[in-house]
Short mmCIF file of C-alpha atoms in Angstrom, two decimals:
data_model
loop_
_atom_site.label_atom_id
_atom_site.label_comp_id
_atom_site.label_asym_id
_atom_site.label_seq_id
_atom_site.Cartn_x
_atom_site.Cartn_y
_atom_site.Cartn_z
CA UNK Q 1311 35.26 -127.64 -12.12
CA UNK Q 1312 36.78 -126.20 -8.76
CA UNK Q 1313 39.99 -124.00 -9.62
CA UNK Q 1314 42.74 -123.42 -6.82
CA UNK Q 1315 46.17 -121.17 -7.28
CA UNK Q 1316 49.21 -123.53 -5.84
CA UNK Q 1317 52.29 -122.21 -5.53
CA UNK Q 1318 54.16 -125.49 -6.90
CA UNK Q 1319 56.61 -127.05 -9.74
CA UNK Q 1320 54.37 -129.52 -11.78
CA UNK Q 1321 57.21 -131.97 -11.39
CA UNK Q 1322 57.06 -131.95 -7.76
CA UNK Q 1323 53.90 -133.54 -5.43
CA UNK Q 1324 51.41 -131.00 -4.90
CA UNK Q 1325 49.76 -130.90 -1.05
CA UNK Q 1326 47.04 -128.08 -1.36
CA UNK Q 1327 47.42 -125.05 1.01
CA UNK Q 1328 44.94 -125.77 4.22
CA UNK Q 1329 42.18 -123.25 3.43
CA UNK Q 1330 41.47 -124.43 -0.29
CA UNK Q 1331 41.76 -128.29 0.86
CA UNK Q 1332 39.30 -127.04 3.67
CA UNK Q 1333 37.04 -125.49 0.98
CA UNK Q 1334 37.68 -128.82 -1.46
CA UNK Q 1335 37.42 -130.84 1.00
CA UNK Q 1336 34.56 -129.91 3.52
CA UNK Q 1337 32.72 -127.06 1.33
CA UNK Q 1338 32.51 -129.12 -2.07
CA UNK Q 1339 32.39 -132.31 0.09
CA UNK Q 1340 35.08 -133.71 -2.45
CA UNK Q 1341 36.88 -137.45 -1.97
CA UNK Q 1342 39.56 -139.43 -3.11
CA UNK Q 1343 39.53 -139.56 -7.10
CA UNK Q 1344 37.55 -135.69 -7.12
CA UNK Q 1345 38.36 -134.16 -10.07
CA UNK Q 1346 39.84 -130.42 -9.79
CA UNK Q 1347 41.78 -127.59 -11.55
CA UNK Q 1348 45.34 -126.48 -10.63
CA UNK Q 1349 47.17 -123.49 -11.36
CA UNK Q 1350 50.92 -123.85 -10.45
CA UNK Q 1351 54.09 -121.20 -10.27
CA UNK Q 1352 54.37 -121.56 -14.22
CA UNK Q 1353 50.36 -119.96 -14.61
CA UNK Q 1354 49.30 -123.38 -16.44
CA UNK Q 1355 46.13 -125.17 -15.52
CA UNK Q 1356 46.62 -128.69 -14.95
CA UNK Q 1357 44.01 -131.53 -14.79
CA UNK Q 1358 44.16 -133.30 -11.10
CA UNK Q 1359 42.79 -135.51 -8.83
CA UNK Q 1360 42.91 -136.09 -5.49
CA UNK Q 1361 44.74 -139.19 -4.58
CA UNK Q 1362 45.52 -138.58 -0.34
CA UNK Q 1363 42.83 -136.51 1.60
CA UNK Q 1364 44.32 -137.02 5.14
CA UNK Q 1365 46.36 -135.45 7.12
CA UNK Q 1366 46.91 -133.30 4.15
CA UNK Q 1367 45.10 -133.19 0.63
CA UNK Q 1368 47.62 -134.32 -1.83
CA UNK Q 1369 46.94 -133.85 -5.94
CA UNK Q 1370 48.52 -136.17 -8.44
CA UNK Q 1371 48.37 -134.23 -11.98
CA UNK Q 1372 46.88 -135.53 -14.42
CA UNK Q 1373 47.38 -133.60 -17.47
CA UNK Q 1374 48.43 -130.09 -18.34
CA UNK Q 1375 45.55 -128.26 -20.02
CA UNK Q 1376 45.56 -125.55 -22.94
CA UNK Q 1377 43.66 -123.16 -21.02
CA UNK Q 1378 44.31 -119.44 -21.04
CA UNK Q 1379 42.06 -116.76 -19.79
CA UNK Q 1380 44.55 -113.95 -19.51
CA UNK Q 1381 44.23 -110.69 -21.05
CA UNK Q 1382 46.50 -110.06 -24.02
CA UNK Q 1383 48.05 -106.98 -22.19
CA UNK Q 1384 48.74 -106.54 -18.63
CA UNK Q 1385 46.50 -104.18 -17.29
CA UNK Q 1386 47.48 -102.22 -13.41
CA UNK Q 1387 44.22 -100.47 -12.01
CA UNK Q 1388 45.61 -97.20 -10.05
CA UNK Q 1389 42.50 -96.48 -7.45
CA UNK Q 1390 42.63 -93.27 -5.59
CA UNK Q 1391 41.77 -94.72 -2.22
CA UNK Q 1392 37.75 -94.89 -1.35
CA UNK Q 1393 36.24 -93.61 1.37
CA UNK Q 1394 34.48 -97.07 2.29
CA UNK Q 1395 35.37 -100.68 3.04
CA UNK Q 1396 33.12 -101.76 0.56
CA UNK Q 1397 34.25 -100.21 -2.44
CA UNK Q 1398 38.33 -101.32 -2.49
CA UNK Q 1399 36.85 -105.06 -2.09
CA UNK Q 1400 34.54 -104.47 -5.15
CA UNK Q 1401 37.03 -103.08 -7.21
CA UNK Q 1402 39.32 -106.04 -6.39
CA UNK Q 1403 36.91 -108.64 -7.01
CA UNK Q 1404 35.43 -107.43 -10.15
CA UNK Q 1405 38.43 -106.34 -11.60
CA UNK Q 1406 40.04 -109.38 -11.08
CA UNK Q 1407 37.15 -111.55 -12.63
CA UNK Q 1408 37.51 -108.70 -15.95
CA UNK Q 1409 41.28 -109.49 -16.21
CA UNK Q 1410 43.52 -107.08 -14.03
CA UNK Q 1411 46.39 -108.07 -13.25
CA UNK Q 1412 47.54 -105.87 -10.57
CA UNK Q 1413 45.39 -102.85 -8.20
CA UNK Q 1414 47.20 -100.47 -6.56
CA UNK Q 1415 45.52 -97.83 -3.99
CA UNK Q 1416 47.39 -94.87 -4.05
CA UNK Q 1417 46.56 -91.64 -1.59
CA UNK Q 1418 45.42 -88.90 -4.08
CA UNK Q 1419 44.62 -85.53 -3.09
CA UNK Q 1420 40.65 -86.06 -2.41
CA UNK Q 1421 41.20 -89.48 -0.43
CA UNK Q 1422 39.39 -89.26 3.07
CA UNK Q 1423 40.40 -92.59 4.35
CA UNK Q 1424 44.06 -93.22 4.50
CA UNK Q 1425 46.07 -96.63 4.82
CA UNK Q 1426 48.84 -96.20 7.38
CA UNK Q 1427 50.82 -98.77 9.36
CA UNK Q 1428 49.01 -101.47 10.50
CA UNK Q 1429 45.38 -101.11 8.62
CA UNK Q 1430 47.88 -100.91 5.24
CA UNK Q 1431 48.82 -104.34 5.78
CA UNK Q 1432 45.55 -105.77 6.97
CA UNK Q 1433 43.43 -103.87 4.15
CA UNK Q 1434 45.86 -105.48 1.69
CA UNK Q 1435 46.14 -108.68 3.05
CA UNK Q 1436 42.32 -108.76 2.58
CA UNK Q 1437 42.15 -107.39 -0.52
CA UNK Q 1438 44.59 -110.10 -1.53
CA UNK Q 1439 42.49 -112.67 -0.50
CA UNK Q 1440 39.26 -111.63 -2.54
CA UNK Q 1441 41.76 -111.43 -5.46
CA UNK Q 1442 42.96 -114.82 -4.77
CA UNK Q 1443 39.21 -116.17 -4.15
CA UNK Q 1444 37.71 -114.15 -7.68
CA UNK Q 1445 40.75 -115.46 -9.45
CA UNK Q 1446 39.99 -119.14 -8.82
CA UNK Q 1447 35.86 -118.40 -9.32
CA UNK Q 1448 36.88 -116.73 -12.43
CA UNK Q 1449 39.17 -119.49 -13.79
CA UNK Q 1450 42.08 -117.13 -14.33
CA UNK Q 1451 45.69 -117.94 -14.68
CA UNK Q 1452 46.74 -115.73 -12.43
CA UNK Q 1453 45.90 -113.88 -9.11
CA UNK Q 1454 46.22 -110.34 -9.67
CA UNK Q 1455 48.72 -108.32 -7.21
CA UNK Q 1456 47.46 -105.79 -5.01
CA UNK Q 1457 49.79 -103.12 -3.14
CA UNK Q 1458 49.40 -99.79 -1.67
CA UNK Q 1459 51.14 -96.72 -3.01
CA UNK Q 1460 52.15 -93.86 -0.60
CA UNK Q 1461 51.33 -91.00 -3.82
CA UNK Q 1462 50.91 -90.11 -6.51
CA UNK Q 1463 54.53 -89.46 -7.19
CA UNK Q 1464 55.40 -92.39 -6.25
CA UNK Q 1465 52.90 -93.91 -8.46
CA UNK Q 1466 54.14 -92.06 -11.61
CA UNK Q 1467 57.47 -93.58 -11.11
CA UNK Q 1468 57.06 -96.71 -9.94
CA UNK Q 1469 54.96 -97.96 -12.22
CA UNK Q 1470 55.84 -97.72 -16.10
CA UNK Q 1471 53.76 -99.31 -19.16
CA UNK Q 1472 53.93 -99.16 -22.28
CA UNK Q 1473 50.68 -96.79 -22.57
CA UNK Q 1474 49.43 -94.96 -19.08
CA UNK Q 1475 46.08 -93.30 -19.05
CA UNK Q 1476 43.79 -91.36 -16.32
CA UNK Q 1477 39.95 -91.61 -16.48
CA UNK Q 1478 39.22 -87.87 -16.23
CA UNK Q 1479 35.42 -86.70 -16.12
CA UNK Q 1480 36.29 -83.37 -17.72
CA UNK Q 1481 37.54 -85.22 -20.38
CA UNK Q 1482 34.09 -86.68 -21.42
CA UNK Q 1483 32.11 -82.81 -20.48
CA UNK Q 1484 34.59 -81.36 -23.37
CA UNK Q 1485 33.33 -83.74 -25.66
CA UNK Q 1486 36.17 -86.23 -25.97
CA UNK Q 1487 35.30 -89.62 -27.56
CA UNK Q 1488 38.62 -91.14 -29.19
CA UNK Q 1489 41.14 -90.95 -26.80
CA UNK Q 1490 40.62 -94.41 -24.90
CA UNK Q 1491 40.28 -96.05 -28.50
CA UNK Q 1492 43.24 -94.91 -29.55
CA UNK Q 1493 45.33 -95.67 -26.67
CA UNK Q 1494 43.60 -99.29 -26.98
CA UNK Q 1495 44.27 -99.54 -30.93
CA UNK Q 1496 48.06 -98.86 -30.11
CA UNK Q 1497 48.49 -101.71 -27.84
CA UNK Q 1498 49.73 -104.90 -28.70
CA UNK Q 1499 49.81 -108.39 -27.02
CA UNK Q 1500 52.70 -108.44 -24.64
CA UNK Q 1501 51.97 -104.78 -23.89
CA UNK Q 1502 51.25 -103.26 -20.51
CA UNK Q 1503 48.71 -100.59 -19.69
CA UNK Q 1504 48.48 -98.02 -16.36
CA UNK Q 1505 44.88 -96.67 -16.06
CA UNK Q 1506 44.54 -94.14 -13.04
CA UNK Q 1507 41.57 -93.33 -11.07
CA UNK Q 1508 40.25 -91.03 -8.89
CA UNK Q 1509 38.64 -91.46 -5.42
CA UNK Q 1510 35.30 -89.72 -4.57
CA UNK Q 1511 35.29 -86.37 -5.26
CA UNK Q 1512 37.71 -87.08 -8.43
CA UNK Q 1513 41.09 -86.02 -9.11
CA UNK Q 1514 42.54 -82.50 -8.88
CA UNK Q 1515 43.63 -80.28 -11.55
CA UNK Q 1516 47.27 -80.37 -9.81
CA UNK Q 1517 46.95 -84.12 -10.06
CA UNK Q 1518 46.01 -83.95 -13.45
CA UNK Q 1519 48.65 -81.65 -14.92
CA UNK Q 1520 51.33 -83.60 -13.26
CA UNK Q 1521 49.83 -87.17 -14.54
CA UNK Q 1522 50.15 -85.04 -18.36
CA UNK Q 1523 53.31 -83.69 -17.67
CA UNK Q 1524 54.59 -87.87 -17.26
CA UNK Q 1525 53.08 -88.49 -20.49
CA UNK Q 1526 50.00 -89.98 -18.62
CA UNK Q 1527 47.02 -89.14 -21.18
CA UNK Q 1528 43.28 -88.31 -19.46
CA UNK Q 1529 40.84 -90.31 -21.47
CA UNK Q 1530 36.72 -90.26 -21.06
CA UNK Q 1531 34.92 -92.89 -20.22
CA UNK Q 1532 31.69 -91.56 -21.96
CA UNK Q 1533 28.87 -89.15 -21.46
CA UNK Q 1534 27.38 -89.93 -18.03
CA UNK Q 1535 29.08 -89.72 -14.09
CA UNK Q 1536 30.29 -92.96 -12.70
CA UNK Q 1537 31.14 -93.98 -9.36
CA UNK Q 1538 34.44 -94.11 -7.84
CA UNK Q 1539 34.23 -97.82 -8.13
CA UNK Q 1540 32.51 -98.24 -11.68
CA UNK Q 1541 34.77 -96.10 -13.63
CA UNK Q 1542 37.57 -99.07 -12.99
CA UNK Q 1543 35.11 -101.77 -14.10
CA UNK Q 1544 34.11 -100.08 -17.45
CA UNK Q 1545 37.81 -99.93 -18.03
CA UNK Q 1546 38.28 -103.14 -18.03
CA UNK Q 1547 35.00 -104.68 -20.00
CA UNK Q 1548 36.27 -102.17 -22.43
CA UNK Q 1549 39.84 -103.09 -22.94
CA UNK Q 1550 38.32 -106.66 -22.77
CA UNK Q 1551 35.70 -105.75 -25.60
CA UNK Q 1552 38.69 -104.23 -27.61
CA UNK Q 1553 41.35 -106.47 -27.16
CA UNK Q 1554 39.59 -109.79 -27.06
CA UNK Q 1555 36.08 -109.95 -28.75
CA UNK Q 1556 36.63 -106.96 -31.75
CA UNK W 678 25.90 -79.74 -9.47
CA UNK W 679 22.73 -81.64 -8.11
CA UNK W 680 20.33 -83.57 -10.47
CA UNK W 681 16.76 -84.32 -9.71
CA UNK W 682 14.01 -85.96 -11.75
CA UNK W 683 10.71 -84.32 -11.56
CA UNK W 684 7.82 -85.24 -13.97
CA UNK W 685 6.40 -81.94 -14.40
CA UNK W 686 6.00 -80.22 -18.12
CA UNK W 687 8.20 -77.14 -18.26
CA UNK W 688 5.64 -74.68 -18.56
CA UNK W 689 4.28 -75.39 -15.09
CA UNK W 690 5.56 -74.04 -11.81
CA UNK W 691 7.74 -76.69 -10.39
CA UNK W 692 7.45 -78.45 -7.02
CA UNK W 693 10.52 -80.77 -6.26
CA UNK W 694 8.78 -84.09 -4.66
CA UNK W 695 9.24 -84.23 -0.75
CA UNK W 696 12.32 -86.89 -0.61
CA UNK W 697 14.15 -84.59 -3.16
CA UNK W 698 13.51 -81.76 -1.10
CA UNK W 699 14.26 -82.99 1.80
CA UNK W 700 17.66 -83.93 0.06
CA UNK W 701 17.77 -81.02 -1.38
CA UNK W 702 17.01 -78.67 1.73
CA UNK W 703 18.25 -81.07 4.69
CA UNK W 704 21.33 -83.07 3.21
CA UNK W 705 22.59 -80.84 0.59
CA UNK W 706 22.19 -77.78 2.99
CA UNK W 707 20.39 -75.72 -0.06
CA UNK W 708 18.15 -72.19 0.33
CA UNK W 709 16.90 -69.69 -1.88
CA UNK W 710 19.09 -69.46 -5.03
CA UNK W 711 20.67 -72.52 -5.07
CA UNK W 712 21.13 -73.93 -9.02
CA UNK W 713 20.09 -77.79 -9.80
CA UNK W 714 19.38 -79.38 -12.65
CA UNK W 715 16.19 -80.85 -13.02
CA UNK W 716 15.08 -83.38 -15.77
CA UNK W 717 11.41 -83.35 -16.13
CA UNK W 718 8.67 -85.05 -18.11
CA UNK W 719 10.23 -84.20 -21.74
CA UNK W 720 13.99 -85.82 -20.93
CA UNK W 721 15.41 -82.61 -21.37
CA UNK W 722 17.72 -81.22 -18.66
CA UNK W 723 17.20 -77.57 -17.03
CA UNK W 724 19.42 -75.41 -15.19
CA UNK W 725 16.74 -73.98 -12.15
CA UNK W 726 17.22 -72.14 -9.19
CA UNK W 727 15.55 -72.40 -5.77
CA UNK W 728 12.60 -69.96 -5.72
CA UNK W 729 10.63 -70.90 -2.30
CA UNK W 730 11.47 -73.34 0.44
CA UNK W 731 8.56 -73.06 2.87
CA UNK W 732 5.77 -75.17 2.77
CA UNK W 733 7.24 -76.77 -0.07
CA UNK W 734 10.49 -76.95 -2.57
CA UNK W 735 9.53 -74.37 -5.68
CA UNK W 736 11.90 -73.67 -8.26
CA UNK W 737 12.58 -71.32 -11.33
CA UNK W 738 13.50 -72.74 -14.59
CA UNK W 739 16.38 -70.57 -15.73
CA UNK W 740 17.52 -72.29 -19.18
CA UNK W 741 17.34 -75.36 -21.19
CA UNK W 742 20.55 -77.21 -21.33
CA UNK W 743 21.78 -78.88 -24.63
CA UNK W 744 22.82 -81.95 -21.87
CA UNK W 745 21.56 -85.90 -23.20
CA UNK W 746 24.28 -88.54 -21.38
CA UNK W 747 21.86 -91.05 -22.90
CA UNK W 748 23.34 -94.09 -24.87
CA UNK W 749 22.26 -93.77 -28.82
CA UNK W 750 21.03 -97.19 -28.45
CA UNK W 751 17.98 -98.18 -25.89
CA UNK W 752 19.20 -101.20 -23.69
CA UNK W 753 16.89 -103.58 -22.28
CA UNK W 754 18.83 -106.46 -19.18
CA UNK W 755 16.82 -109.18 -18.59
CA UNK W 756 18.89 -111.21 -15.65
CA UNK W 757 17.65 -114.51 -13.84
CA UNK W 758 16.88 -113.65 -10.18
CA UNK W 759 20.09 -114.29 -8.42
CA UNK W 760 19.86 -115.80 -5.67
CA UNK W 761 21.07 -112.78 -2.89
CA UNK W 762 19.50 -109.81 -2.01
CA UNK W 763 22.69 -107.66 -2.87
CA UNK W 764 22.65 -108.84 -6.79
CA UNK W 765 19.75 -107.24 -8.03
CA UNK W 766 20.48 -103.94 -5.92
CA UNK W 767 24.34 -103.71 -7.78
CA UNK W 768 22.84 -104.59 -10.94
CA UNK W 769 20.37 -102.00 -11.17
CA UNK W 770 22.75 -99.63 -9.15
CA UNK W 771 25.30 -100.17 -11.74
CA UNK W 772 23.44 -100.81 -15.24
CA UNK W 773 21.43 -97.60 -14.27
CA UNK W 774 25.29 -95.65 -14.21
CA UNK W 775 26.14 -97.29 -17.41
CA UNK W 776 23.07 -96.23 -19.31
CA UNK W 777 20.57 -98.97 -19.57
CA UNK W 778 17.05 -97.96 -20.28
CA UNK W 779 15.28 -101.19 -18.54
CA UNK W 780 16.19 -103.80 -16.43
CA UNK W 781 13.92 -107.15 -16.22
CA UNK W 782 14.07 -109.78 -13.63
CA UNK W 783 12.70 -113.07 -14.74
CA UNK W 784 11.95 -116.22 -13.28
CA UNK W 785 14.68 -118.65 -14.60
CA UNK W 786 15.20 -122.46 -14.54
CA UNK W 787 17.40 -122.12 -11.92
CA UNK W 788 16.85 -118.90 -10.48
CA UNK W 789 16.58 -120.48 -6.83
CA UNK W 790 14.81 -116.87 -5.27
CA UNK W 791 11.40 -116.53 -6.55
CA UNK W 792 9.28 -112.78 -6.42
CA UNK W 793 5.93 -113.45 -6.14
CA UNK W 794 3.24 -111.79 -4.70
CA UNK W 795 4.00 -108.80 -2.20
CA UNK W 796 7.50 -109.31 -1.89
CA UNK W 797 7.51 -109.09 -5.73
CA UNK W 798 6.03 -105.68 -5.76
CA UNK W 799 8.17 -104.81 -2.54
CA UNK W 800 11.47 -105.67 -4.66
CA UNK W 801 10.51 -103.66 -7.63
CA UNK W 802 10.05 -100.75 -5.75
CA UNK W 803 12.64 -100.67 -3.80
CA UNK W 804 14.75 -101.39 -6.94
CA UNK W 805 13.13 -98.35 -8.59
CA UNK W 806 14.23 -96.15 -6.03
CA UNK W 807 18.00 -97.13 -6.71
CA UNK W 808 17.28 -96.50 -10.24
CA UNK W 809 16.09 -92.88 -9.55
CA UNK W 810 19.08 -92.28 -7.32
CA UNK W 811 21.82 -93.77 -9.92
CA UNK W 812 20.14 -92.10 -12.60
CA UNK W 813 20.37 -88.76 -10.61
CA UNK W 814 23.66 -89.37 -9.39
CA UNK W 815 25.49 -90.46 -12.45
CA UNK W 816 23.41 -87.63 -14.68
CA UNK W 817 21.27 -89.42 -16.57
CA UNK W 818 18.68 -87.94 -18.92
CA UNK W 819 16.17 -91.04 -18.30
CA UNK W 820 14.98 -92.94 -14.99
CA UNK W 821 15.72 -96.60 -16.02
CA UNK W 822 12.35 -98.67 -15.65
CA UNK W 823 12.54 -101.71 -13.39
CA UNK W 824 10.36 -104.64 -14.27
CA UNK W 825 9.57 -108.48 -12.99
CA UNK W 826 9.13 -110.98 -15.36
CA UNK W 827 6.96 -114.08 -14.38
CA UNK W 828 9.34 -117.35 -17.04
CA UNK W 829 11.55 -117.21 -20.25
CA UNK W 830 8.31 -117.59 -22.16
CA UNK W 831 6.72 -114.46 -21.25
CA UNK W 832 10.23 -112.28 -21.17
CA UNK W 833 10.46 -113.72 -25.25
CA UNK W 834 6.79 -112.73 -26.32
CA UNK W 835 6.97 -109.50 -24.51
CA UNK W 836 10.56 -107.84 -24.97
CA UNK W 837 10.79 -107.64 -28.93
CA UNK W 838 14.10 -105.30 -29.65
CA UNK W 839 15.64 -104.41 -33.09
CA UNK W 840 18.34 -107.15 -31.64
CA UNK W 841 18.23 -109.75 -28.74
CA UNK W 842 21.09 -112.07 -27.48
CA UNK W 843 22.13 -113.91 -24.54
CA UNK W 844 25.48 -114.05 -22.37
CA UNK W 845 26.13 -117.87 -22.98
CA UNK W 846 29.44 -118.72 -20.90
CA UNK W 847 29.89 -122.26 -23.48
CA UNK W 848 29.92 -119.74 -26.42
CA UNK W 849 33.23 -118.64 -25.18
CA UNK W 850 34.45 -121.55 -23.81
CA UNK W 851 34.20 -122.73 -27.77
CA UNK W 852 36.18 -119.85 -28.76
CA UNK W 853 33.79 -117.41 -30.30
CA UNK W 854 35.00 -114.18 -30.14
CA UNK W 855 32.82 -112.06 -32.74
CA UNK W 856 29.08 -112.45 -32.08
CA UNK W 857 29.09 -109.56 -29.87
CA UNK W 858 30.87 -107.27 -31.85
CA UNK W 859 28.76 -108.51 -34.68
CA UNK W 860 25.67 -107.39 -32.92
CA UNK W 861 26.87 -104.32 -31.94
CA UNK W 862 28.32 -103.24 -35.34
CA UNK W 863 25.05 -103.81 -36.67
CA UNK W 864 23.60 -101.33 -34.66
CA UNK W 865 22.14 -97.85 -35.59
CA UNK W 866 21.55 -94.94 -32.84
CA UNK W 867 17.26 -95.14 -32.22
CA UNK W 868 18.02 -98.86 -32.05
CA UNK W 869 16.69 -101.58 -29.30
CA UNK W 870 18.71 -104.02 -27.84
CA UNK W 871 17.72 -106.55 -25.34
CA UNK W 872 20.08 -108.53 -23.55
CA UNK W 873 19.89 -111.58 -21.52
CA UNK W 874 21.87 -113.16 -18.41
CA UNK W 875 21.35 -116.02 -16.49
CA UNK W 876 20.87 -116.55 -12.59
CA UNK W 877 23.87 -118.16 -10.49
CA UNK W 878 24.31 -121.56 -12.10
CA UNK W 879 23.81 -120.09 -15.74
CA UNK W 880 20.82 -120.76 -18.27
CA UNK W 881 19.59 -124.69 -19.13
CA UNK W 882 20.35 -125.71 -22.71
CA UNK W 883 16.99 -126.20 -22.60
CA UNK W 884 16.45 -122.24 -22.27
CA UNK W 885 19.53 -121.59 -24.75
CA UNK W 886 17.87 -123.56 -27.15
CA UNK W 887 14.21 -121.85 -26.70
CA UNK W 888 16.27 -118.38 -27.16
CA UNK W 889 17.64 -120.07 -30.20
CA UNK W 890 14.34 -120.67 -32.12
CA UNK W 891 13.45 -117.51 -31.64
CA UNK W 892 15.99 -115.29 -32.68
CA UNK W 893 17.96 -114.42 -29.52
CA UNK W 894 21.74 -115.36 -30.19
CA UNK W 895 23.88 -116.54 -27.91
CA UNK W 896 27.43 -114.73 -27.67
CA UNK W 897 30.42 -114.64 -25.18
CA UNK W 898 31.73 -112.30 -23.24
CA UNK W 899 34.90 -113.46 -23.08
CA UNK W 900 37.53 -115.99 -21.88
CA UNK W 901 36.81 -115.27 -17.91
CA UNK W 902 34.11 -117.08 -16.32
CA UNK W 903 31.91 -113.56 -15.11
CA UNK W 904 29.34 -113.63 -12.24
CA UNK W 905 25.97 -113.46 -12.70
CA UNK W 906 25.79 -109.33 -11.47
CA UNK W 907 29.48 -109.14 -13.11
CA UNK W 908 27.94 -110.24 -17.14
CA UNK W 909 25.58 -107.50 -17.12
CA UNK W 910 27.96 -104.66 -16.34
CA UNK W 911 30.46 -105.72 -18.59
CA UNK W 912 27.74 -106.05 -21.52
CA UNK W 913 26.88 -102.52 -20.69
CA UNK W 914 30.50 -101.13 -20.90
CA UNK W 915 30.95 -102.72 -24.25
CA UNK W 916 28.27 -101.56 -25.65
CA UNK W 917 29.21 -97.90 -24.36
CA UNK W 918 32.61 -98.50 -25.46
CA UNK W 919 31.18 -99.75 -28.75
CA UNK W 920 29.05 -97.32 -29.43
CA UNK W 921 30.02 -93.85 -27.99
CA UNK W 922 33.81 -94.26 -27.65
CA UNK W 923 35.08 -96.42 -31.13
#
């Protein structure tokens, strides 16, 4: 069943945003008495149908649903900023679908592209949208937040958890095989998690030592080299694996 | 430092194949005395140096490297043709970084693309060749093998494996949460695993239940509904996770 994110009270009447009742509408070809999913300010799914389709769709709720397809911890995705377009929209989309609920770009030390004034706020408002677009695909509760962060000092302090990690490739050369399982056997529901990433290229040692210094731990994320944009994706299959299925 | 497969014994005097050397020579800027590490016929990595560039790439083998970024356990995706182009290309891209050893496309209920005849053959090729670069790229000891897989039937009789499942999204939606795990802590390194995904629109129960009967079970993947590229990359961080980090 279609899924769409409305920023509503269940008490009050729900008109759907234009671009999802354009997609309900004239994509899914759907008609009065069309059965859909909600997801309203409080994160609940709700059972509705569509009871006005012109000028405006309108949605009369039928029921709330027991649905919940939220990670047990809250997971923010730190992404040294790619060089391409392609890989910041990958990251978004797939680590929304895995469970992320917020990706920040920072500038690190080895970014080539760099989001200033006016692309900032376009690349994010784009970003945004494939989060909003992979969250309702993916039948999440919520869309995940994506923002831009000016460093990596201001990523250190701006964003506590409760455990912070950075995927570190020299990590996984010396051998290292625990770390990330026991950060992820430490956690608890309710907890939050900071995992760090570096663009292509990879993080420096300056970077490093500073992210240690904050009590930011490097982890490996196993034997072989992954991409700027996979290394985020394993993360989250494997706190998924870990904190859902084992 | 750059990786390149060559299958070549490593007794013999080693010619790197011309788009390697071109790479090698051309985009990497290399000459005389440059260090790579080759793979060749055996699986074993090399550290080598550049010995002649003119007519043709030779190098020197200079030492043996204790280096194997393989998973202990040999992986086997067999994935419905999806329906785009750009699927199959990330999946093989991506599966080949995370360390699986083959990668099947088969011909699915409702796999709507179908590779027959030349375009077949033109697919798998060109599939191959992203193989070869991920496995370069993300240091692989093995060049995954990319195969096409004419119906469910043939993919069951052909692809036995020490243990076989499926990604079945109504497993999770029941609430199973251990199958996977299960599986995995079953597993010993040497071990075969084949894994199965459907195309956009999932597997028939009709297919589920032919997997059933013989032997393949179904497990989830978790509470998020996963695309059909997304499944197989999350299957192959888990079982990394599961196997190499926990």
């Amino acid at each position: 069943m279609q899924r769409y994110f409305v920023n509503a009270d269940p008490s009050a009447e729900i008109t759907l945003p234009s671009e999802a009742a354009h997609h309900l509408l004239k994509v899914m070809r759907a008609g009065i008495g069309t059965k859909v999913e909600l997801v309203l300010a409080d994160h609940c799914v709700y059972l509705a149908t569509v009871s006005v389709t012109e000028p405006a769709a309108k949605l009369k709720i039928i029921q709330k649903l027991l649905s919940n397809s939220e990670l047990p911890v809250s997971v923010t995705l730190a992404c040294g900023i790619p060089k391409t377009k392609e890989k910041p929209e990958l990251i978004v989309q797939k680590s929304t679908e895995l469970g992320a609920d917020k990706i920040v770009f920072f500038e690190a030390a080895r970014s080539i592209s760099h989001w200033q004034g006016s692309k900032q706020k376009r690349k994010i408002e784009r970003l945004q949208k494939i989060a909003e677009s992979a969250a309702e695909q993916s039948h999440r509760n919520k869309i995940p937040l994506v923002e831009y962060c000016k460093s990596l000092d201001a990523l250190i302090s701006d964003y506590p958890a409760t455990k912070r990690v950075v995927a570190w490739e020299e990590s996984a050369k010396q051998g290292e095989t625990s770390a990330l399982a026991h950060q992820f056997n430490g956690l608890q529901a309710g907890d939050s998690m900071l995992a760090v990433f570096g663009p292509e290229g990879g993080l420096t040692e300056t970077e490093i030592t500073k992210m240690n210094n904050a009590g930011i731990e490097a982890v490996g994320l196993g034997p072989r080299i992954l991409r700027t944009e996979t290394a985020p994706l394993y993360f989250m299959a494997a706190i998924s694996y870990a904190m859902e299925l084992s």
